PDB file of C-alpha atoms in Angstrom:
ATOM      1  CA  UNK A   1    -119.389 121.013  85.480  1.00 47.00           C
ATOM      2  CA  UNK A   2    -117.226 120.739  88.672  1.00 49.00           C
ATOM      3  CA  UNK A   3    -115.183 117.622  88.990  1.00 53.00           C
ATOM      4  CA  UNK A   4    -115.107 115.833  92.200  1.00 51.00           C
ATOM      5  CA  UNK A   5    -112.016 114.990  93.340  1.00 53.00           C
ATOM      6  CA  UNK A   6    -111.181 111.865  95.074  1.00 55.00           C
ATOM      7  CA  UNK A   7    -110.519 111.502  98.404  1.00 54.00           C
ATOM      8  CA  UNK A   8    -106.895 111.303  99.674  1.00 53.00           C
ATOM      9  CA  UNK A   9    -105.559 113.007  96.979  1.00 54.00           C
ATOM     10  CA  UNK A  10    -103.673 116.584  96.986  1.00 53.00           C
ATOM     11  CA  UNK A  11    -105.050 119.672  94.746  1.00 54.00           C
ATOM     12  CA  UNK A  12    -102.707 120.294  90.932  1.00 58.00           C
ATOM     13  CA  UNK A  13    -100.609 123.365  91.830  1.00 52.00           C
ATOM     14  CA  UNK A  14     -99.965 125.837  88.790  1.00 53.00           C
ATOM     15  CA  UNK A  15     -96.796 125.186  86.821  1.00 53.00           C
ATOM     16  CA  UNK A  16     -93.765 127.723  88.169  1.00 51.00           C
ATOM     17  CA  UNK A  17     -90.709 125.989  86.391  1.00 56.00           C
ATOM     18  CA  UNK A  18     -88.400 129.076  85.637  1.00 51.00           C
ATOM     19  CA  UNK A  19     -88.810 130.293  82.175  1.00 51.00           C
ATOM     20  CA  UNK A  20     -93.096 129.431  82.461  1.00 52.00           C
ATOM     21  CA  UNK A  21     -95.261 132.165  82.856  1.00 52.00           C
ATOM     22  CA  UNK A  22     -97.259 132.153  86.099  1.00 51.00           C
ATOM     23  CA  UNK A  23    -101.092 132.008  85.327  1.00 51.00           C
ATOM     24  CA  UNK A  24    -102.127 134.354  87.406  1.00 51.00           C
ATOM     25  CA  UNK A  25     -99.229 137.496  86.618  1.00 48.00           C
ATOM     26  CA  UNK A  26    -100.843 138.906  83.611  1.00 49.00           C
ATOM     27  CA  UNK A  27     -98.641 139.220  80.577  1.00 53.00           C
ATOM     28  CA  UNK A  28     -95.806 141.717  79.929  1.00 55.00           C
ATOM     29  CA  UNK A  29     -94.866 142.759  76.642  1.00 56.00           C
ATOM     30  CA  UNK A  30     -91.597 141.314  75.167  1.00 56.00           C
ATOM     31  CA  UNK A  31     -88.890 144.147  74.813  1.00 53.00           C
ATOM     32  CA  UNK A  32     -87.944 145.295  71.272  1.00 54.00           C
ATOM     33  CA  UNK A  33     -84.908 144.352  69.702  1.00 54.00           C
ATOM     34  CA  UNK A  34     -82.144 146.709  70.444  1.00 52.00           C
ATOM     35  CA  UNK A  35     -83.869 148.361  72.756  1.00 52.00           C
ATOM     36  CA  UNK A  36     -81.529 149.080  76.425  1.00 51.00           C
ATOM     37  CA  UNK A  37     -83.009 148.097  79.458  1.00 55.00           C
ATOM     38  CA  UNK A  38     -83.871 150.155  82.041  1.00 55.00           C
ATOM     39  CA  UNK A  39     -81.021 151.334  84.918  1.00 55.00           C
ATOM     40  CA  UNK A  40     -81.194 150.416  87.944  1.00 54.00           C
ATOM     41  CA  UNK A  41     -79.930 152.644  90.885  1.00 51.00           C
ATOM     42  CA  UNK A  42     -76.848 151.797  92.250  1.00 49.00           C
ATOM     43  CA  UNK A  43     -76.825 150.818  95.959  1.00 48.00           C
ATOM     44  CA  UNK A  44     -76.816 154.169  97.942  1.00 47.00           C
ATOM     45  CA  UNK A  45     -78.178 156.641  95.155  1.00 48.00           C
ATOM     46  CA  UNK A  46     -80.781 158.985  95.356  1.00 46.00           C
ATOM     47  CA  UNK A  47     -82.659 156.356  93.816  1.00 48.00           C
ATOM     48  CA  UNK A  48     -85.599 156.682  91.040  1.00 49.00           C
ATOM     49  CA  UNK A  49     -87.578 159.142  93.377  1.00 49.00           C
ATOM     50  CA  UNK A  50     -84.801 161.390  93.149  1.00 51.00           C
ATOM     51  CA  UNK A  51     -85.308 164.380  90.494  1.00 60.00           C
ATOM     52  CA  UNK A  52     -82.464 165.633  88.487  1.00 55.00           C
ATOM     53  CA  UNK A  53     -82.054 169.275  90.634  1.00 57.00           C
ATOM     54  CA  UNK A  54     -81.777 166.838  93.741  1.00 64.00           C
ATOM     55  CA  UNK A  55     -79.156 164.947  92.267  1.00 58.00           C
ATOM     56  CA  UNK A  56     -77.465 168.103  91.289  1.00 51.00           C
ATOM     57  CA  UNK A  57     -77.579 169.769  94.922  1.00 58.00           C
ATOM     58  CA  UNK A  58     -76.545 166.765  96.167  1.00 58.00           C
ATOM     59  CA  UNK A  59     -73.210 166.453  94.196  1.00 53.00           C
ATOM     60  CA  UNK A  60     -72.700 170.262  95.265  1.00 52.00           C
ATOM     61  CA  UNK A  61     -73.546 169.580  98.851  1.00 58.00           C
ATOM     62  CA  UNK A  62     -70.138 170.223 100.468  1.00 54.00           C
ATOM     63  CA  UNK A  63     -68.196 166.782 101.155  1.00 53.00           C
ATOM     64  CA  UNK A  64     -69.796 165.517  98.345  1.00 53.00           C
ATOM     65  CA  UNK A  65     -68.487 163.923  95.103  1.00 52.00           C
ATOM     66  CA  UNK A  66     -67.502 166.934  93.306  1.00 49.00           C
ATOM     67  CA  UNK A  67     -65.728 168.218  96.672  1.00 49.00           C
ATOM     68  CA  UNK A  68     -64.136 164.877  96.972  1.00 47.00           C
ATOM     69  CA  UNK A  69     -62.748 165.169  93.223  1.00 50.00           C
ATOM     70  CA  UNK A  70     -61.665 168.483  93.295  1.00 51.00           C
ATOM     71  CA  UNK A  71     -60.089 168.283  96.811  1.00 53.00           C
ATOM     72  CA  UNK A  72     -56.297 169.013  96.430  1.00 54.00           C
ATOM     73  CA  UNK A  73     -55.994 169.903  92.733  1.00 59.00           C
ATOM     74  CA  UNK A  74     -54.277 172.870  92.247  1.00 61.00           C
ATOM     75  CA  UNK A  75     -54.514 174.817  89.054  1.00 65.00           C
ATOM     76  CA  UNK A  76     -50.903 176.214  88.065  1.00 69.00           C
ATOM     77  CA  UNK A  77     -50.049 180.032  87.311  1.00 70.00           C
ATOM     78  CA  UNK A  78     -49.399 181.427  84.699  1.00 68.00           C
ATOM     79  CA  UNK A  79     -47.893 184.695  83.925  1.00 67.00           C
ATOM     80  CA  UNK A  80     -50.116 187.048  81.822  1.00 70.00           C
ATOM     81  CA  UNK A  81     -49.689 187.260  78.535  1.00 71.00           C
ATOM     82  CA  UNK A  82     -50.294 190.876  76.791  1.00 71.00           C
ATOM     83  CA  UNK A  83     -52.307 190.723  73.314  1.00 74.00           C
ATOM     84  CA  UNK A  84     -49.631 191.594  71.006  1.00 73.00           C
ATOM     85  CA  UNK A  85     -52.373 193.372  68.776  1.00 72.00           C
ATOM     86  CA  UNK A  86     -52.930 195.920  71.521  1.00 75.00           C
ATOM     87  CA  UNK A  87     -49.422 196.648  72.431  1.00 70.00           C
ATOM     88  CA  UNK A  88     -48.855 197.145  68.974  1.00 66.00           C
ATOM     89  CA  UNK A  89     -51.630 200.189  68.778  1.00 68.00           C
ATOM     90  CA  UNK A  90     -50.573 201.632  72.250  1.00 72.00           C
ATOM     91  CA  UNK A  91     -47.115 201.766  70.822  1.00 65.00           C
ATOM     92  CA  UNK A  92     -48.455 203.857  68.050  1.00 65.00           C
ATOM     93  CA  UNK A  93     -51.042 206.174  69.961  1.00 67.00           C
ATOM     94  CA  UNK A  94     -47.931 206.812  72.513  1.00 71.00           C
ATOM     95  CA  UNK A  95     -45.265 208.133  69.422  1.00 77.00           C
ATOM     96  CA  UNK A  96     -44.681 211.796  69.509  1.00 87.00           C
ATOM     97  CA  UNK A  97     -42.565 214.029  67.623  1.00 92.00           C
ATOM     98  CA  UNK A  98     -39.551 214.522  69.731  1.00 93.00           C
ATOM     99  CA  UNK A  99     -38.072 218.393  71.028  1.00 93.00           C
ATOM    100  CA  UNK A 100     -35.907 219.988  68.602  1.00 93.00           C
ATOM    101  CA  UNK A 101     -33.412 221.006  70.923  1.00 94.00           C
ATOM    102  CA  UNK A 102     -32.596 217.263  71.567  1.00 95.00           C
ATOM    103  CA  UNK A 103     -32.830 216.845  67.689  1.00 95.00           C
ATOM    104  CA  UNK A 104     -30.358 218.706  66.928  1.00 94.00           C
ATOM    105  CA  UNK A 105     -28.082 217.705  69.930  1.00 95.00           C
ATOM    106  CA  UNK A 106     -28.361 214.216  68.156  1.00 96.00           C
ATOM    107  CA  UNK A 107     -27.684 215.637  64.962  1.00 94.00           C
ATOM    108  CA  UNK A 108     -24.433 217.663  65.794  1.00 95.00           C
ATOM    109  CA  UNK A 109     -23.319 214.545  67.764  1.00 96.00           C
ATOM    110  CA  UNK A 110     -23.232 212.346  64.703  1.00 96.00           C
ATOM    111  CA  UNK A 111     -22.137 214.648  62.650  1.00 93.00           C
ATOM    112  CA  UNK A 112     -18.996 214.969  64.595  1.00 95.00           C
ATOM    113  CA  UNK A 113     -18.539 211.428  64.874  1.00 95.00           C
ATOM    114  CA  UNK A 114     -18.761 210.631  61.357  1.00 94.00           C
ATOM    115  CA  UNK A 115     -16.370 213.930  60.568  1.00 92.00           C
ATOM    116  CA  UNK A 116     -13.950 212.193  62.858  1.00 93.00           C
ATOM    117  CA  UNK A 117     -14.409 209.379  60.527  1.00 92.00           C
ATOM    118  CA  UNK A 118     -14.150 210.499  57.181  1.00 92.00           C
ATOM    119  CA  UNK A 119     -11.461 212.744  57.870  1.00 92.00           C
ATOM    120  CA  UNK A 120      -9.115 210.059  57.790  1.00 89.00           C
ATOM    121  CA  UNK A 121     -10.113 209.669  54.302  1.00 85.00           C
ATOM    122  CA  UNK A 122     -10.512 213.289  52.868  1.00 90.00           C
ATOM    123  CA  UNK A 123      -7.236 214.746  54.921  1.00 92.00           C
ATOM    124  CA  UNK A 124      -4.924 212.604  52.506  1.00 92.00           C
ATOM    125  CA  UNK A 125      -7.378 212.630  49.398  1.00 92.00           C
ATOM    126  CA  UNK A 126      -7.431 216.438  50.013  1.00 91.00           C
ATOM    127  CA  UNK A 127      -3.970 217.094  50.274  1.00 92.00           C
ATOM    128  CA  UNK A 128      -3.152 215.310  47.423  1.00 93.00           C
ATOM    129  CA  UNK A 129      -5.805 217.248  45.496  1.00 92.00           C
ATOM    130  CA  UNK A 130      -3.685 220.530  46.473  1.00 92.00           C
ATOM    131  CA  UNK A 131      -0.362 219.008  45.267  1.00 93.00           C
ATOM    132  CA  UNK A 132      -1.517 218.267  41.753  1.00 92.00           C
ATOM    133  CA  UNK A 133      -3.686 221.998  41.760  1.00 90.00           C
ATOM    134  CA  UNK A 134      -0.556 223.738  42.524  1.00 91.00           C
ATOM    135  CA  UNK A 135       1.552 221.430  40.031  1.00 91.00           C
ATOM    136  CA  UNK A 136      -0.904 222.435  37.064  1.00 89.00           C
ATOM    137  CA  UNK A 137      -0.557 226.216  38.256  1.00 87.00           C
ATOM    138  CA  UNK A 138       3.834 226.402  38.545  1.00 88.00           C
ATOM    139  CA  UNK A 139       3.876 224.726  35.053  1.00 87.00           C
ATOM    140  CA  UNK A 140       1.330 227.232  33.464  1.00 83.00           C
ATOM    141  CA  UNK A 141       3.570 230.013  35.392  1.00 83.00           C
ATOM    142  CA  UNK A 142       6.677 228.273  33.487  1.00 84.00           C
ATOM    143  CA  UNK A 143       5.222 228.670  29.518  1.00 81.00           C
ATOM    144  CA  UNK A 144       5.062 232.368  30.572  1.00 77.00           C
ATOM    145  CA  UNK A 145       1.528 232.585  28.420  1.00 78.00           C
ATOM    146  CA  UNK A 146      -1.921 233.028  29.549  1.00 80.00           C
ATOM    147  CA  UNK A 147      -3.215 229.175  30.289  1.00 79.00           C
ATOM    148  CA  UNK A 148      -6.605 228.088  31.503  1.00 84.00           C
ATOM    149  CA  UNK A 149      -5.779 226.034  34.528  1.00 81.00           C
ATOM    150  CA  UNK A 150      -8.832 223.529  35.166  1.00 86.00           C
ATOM    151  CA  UNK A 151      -9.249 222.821  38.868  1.00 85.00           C
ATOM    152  CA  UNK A 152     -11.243 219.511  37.747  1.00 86.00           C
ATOM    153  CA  UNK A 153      -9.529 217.215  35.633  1.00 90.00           C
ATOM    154  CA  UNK A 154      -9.424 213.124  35.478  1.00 90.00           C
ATOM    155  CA  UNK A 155      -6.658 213.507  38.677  1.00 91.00           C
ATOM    156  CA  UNK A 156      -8.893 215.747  40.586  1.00 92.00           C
ATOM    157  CA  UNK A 157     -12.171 214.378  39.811  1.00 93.00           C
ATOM    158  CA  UNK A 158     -11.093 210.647  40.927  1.00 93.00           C
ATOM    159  CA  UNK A 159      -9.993 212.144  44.040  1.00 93.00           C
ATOM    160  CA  UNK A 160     -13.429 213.578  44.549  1.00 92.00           C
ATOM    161  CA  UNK A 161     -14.853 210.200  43.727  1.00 93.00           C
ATOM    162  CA  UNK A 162     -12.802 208.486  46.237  1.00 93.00           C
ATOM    163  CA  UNK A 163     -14.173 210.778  48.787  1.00 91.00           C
ATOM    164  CA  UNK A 164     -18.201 210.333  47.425  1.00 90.00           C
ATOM    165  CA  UNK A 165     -17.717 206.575  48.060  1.00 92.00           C
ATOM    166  CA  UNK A 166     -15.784 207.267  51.483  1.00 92.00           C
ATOM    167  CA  UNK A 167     -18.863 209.581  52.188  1.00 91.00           C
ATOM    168  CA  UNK A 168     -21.590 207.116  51.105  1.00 90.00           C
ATOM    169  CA  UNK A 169     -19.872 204.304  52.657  1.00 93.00           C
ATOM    170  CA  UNK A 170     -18.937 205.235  56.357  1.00 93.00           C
ATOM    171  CA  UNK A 171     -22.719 206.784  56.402  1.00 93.00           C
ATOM    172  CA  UNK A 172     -23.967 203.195  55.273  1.00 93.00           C
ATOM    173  CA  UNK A 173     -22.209 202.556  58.288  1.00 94.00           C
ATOM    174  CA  UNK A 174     -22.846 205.021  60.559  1.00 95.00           C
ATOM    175  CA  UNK A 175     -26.245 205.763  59.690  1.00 95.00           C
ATOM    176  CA  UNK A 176     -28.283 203.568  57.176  1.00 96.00           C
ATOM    177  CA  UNK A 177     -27.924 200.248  59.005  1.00 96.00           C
ATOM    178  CA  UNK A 178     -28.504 201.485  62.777  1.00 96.00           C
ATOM    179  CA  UNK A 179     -31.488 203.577  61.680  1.00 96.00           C
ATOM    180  CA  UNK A 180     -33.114 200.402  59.962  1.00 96.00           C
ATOM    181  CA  UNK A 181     -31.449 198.369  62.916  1.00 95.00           C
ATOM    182  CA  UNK A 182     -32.387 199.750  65.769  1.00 94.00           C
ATOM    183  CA  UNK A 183     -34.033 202.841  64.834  1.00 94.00           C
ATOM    184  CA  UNK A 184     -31.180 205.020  66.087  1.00 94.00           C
ATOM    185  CA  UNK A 185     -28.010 206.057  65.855  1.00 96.00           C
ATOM    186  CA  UNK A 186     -25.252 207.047  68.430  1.00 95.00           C
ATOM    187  CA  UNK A 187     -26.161 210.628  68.888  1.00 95.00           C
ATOM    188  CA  UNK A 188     -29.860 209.783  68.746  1.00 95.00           C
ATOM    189  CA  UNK A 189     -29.536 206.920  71.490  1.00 95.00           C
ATOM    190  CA  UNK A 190     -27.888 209.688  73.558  1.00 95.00           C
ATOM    191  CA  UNK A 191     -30.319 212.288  73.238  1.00 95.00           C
ATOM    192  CA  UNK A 192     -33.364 209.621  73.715  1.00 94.00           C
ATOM    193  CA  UNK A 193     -34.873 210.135  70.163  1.00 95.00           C
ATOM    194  CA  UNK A 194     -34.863 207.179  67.399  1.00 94.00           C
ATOM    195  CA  UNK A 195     -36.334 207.167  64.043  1.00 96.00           C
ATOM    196  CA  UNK A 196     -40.107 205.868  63.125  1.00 94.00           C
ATOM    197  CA  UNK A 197     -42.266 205.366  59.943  1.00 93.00           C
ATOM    198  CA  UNK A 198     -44.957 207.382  59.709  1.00 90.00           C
ATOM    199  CA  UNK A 199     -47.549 204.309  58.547  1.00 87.00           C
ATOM    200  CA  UNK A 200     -45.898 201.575  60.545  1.00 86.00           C
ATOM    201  CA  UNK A 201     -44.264 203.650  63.741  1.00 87.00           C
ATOM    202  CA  UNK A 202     -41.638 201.174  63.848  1.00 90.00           C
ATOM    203  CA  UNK A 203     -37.986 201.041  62.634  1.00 93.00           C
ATOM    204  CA  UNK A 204     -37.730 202.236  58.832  1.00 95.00           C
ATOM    205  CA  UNK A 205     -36.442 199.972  56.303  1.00 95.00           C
ATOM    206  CA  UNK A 206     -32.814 199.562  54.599  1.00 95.00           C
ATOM    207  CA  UNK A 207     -34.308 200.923  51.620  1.00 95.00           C
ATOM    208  CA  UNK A 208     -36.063 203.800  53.849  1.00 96.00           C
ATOM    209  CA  UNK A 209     -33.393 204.441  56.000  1.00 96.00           C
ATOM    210  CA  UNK A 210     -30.705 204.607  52.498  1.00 95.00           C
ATOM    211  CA  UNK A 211     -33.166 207.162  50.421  1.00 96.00           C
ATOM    212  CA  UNK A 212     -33.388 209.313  54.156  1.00 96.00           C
ATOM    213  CA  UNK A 213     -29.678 209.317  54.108  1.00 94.00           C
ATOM    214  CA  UNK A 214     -28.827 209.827  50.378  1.00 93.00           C
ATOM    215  CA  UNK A 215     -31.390 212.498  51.033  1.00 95.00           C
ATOM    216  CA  UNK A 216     -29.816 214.575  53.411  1.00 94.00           C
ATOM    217  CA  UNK A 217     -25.939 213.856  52.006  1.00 91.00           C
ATOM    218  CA  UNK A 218     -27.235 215.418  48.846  1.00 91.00           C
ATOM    219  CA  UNK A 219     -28.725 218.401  49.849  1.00 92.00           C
ATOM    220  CA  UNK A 220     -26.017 218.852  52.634  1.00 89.00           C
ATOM    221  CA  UNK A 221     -23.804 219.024  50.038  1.00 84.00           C
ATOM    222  CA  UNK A 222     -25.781 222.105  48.529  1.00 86.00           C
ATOM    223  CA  UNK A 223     -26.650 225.379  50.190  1.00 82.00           C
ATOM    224  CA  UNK A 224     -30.013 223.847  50.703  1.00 89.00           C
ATOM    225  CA  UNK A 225     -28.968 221.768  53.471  1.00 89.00           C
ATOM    226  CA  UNK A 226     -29.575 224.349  56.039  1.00 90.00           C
ATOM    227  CA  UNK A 227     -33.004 225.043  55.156  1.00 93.00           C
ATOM    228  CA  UNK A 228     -33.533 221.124  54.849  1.00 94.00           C
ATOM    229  CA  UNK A 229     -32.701 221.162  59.294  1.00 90.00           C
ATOM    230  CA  UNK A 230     -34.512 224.218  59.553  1.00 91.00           C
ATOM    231  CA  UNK A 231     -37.404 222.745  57.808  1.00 95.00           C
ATOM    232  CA  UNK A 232     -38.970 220.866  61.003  1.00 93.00           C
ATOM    233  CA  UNK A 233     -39.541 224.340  62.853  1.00 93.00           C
ATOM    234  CA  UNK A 234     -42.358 225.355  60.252  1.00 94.00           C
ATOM    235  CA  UNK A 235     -43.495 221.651  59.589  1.00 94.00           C
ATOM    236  CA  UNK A 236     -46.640 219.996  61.201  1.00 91.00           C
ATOM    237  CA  UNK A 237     -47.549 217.740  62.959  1.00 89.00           C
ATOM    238  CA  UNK A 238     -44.460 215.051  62.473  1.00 91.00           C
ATOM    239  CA  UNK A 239     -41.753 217.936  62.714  1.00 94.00           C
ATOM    240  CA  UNK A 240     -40.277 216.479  59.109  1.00 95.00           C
ATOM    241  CA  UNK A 241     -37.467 217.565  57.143  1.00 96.00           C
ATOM    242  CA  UNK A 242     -36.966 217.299  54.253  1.00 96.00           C
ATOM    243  CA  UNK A 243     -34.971 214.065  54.100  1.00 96.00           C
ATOM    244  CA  UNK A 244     -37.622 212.547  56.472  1.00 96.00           C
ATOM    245  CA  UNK A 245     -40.636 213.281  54.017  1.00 96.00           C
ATOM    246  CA  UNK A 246     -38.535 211.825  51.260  1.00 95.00           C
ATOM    247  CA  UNK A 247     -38.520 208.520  53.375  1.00 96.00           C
ATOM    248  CA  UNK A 248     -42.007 209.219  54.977  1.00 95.00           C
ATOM    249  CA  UNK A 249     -40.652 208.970  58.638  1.00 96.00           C
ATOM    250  CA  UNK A 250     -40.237 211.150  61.473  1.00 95.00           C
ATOM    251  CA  UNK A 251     -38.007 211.202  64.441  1.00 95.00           C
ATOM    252  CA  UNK A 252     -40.115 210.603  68.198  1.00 94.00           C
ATOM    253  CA  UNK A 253     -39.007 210.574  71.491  1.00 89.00           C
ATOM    254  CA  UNK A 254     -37.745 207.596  73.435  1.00 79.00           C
ATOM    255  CA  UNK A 255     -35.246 205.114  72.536  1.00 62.00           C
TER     256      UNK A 255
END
C-alpha cells in the first residue's frame, strides 16, 4: 500500500554518506586479495585507446622519447681487435720453405761467426796439442828403437775435450738459445729466414733447438756432414736436413 505523506513535509533522500553504497549503482564485486589495481594513464599518454604498435610508433616518431634519450650520447671507438685464433692459422697457411740460396748464405754466415769464436779457443788448445805430439816423437827419436808413438793419450785427449765443450758451449750460445728465442740466428736474421716447427710453425723449443744443433755438430764432425746440407735439395716438401728432421722443424722465409 502507498503511504500518504503529510503535508508540509520534504520527501527521505537515499543515504550517500561516503563509504554507503548508493541504492541505485548496482553492486561491484570486491577485488581479491593481492590482486594490483588497474593503471591508470598518465596525463598526456596515448591513453587506454591506444594499442601497443601505436605506442611503439609513437616513441619512434622523431622528437620523441627515445630521440630525446638518445640525443647527444656518443658511443666511443674502439680499435679492432683481430681473433687471435685466426691469426694464429693464417700464420701457419702463410709458412713456406725458404730458397736455398739464402739458406745457405745464412748458413756460411754463422758458420764464420762462430769460427771467429771458437778459434780463440782451439788456436791455443791446438798448439799446445802440437807441442806435446812433437815432444812424444824427439824422445822416441832419442831411445834410437822402433816406438809406437800414440797421437791420443790422457794430454791429447783432454785437449780435445776442452775443445768439445768450447764447441758445444759457444753453439749453446750462438745457436740453441736464439733459435728457441727468436727463431733465428744472426746469419738467418740477415738472410730473412728463421726456424719453425713443423706441428706448431712457431719458434722450436730449447730441447728442439739443442737435439737440431747436437745434430748437425755431430755429423759435421763426420764426412756425413756434407750430405746432411745437401740433403734439402732432394727433400720434399719442408726442404729438411737432416738435423731438421731429427728436431721435426724446417727453416721458412721471413723473419
Amino acid at each position: 500500500r502507498a503511504r500518504a505523506r503529510r503535508p508540509g513535509t520534504a520527501p527521505r533522500l537515499p543515504d550517500t554518506r561516503p563509504g554507503q553504497p548508493s541504492p541505485t549503482a548496482s553492486p561491484q564485486p570486491a577485488p581479491a586479495a593481492g590482486a594490483v589495481p588497474p593503471r591508470q594513464p598518465a596525463a598526456g599518454s596515448a591513453g587506454p585507446a591506444a594499442s601497443w604498435p601505436q605506442q611503439v610508433q609513437q616513441l619512434a616518431q622523431p622528437g620523441g622519447p627515445a630521440a630525446a634519450a638518445d640525443e647527444g650520447a656518443v658511443t666511443p671507438w674502439r680499435p679492432p681487435v683481430e681473433d687471435p685464433f685466426l691469426a694464429a692459422v693464417r700464420a701457419q697457411t702463410a709458412a713456406r720453405p725458404a730458397g736455398l740460396g739464402r739458406r745457405l748464405l745464412a748458413r756460411l754466415i754463422d758458420t764464420a761467426v762462430l769460427g771467429a769464436l771458437l778459434s780463440a779457443a782451439a788456436v791455443p788448445l791446438g798448439v799446445r796439442t802440437a807441442d806435446h805430439i812433437d815432444a812424444k816423437i824427439e824422445n822416441a827419436e832419442l831411445t834410437g828403437e822402433t816406438v809406437t808413438v800414440w797421437l791420443l793419450d790422457g794430454t791429447t785427449a783432454g785437449y780435445l775435450g776442452m775443445f768439445l765443450a768450447a764447441l758445444l758451449l759457444l753453439g749453446a750460445v750462438y745457436e740453441v738459445l736464439p733459435t728457441a728465442r727468436w727463431g733465428r740466428t744472426l746469419g738467418k736474421r740477415l738472410c730473412g729466414v728463421r726456424v719453425m716447427g713443423i706441428e706448431s710453425h712457431e719458434n722450436p723449443s730449447f730441447a728442439e733447438s739443442l737435439r737440431r744443433w747436437l745434430v748437425y755438430s755431430l755429423l759435421g764432425l763426420l764426412v756425413v756432414g756434407v750430405v746432411n746440407v745437401l740433403w734439402c735439395f732432394v727433400d720434399r716438401p719442408w726442404r729438411q736436413c737432416w738435423h731438421d728432421k731429427a728436431a721435426r722443424t724446417f727453416v721458412a722465409s721471413g723473419g
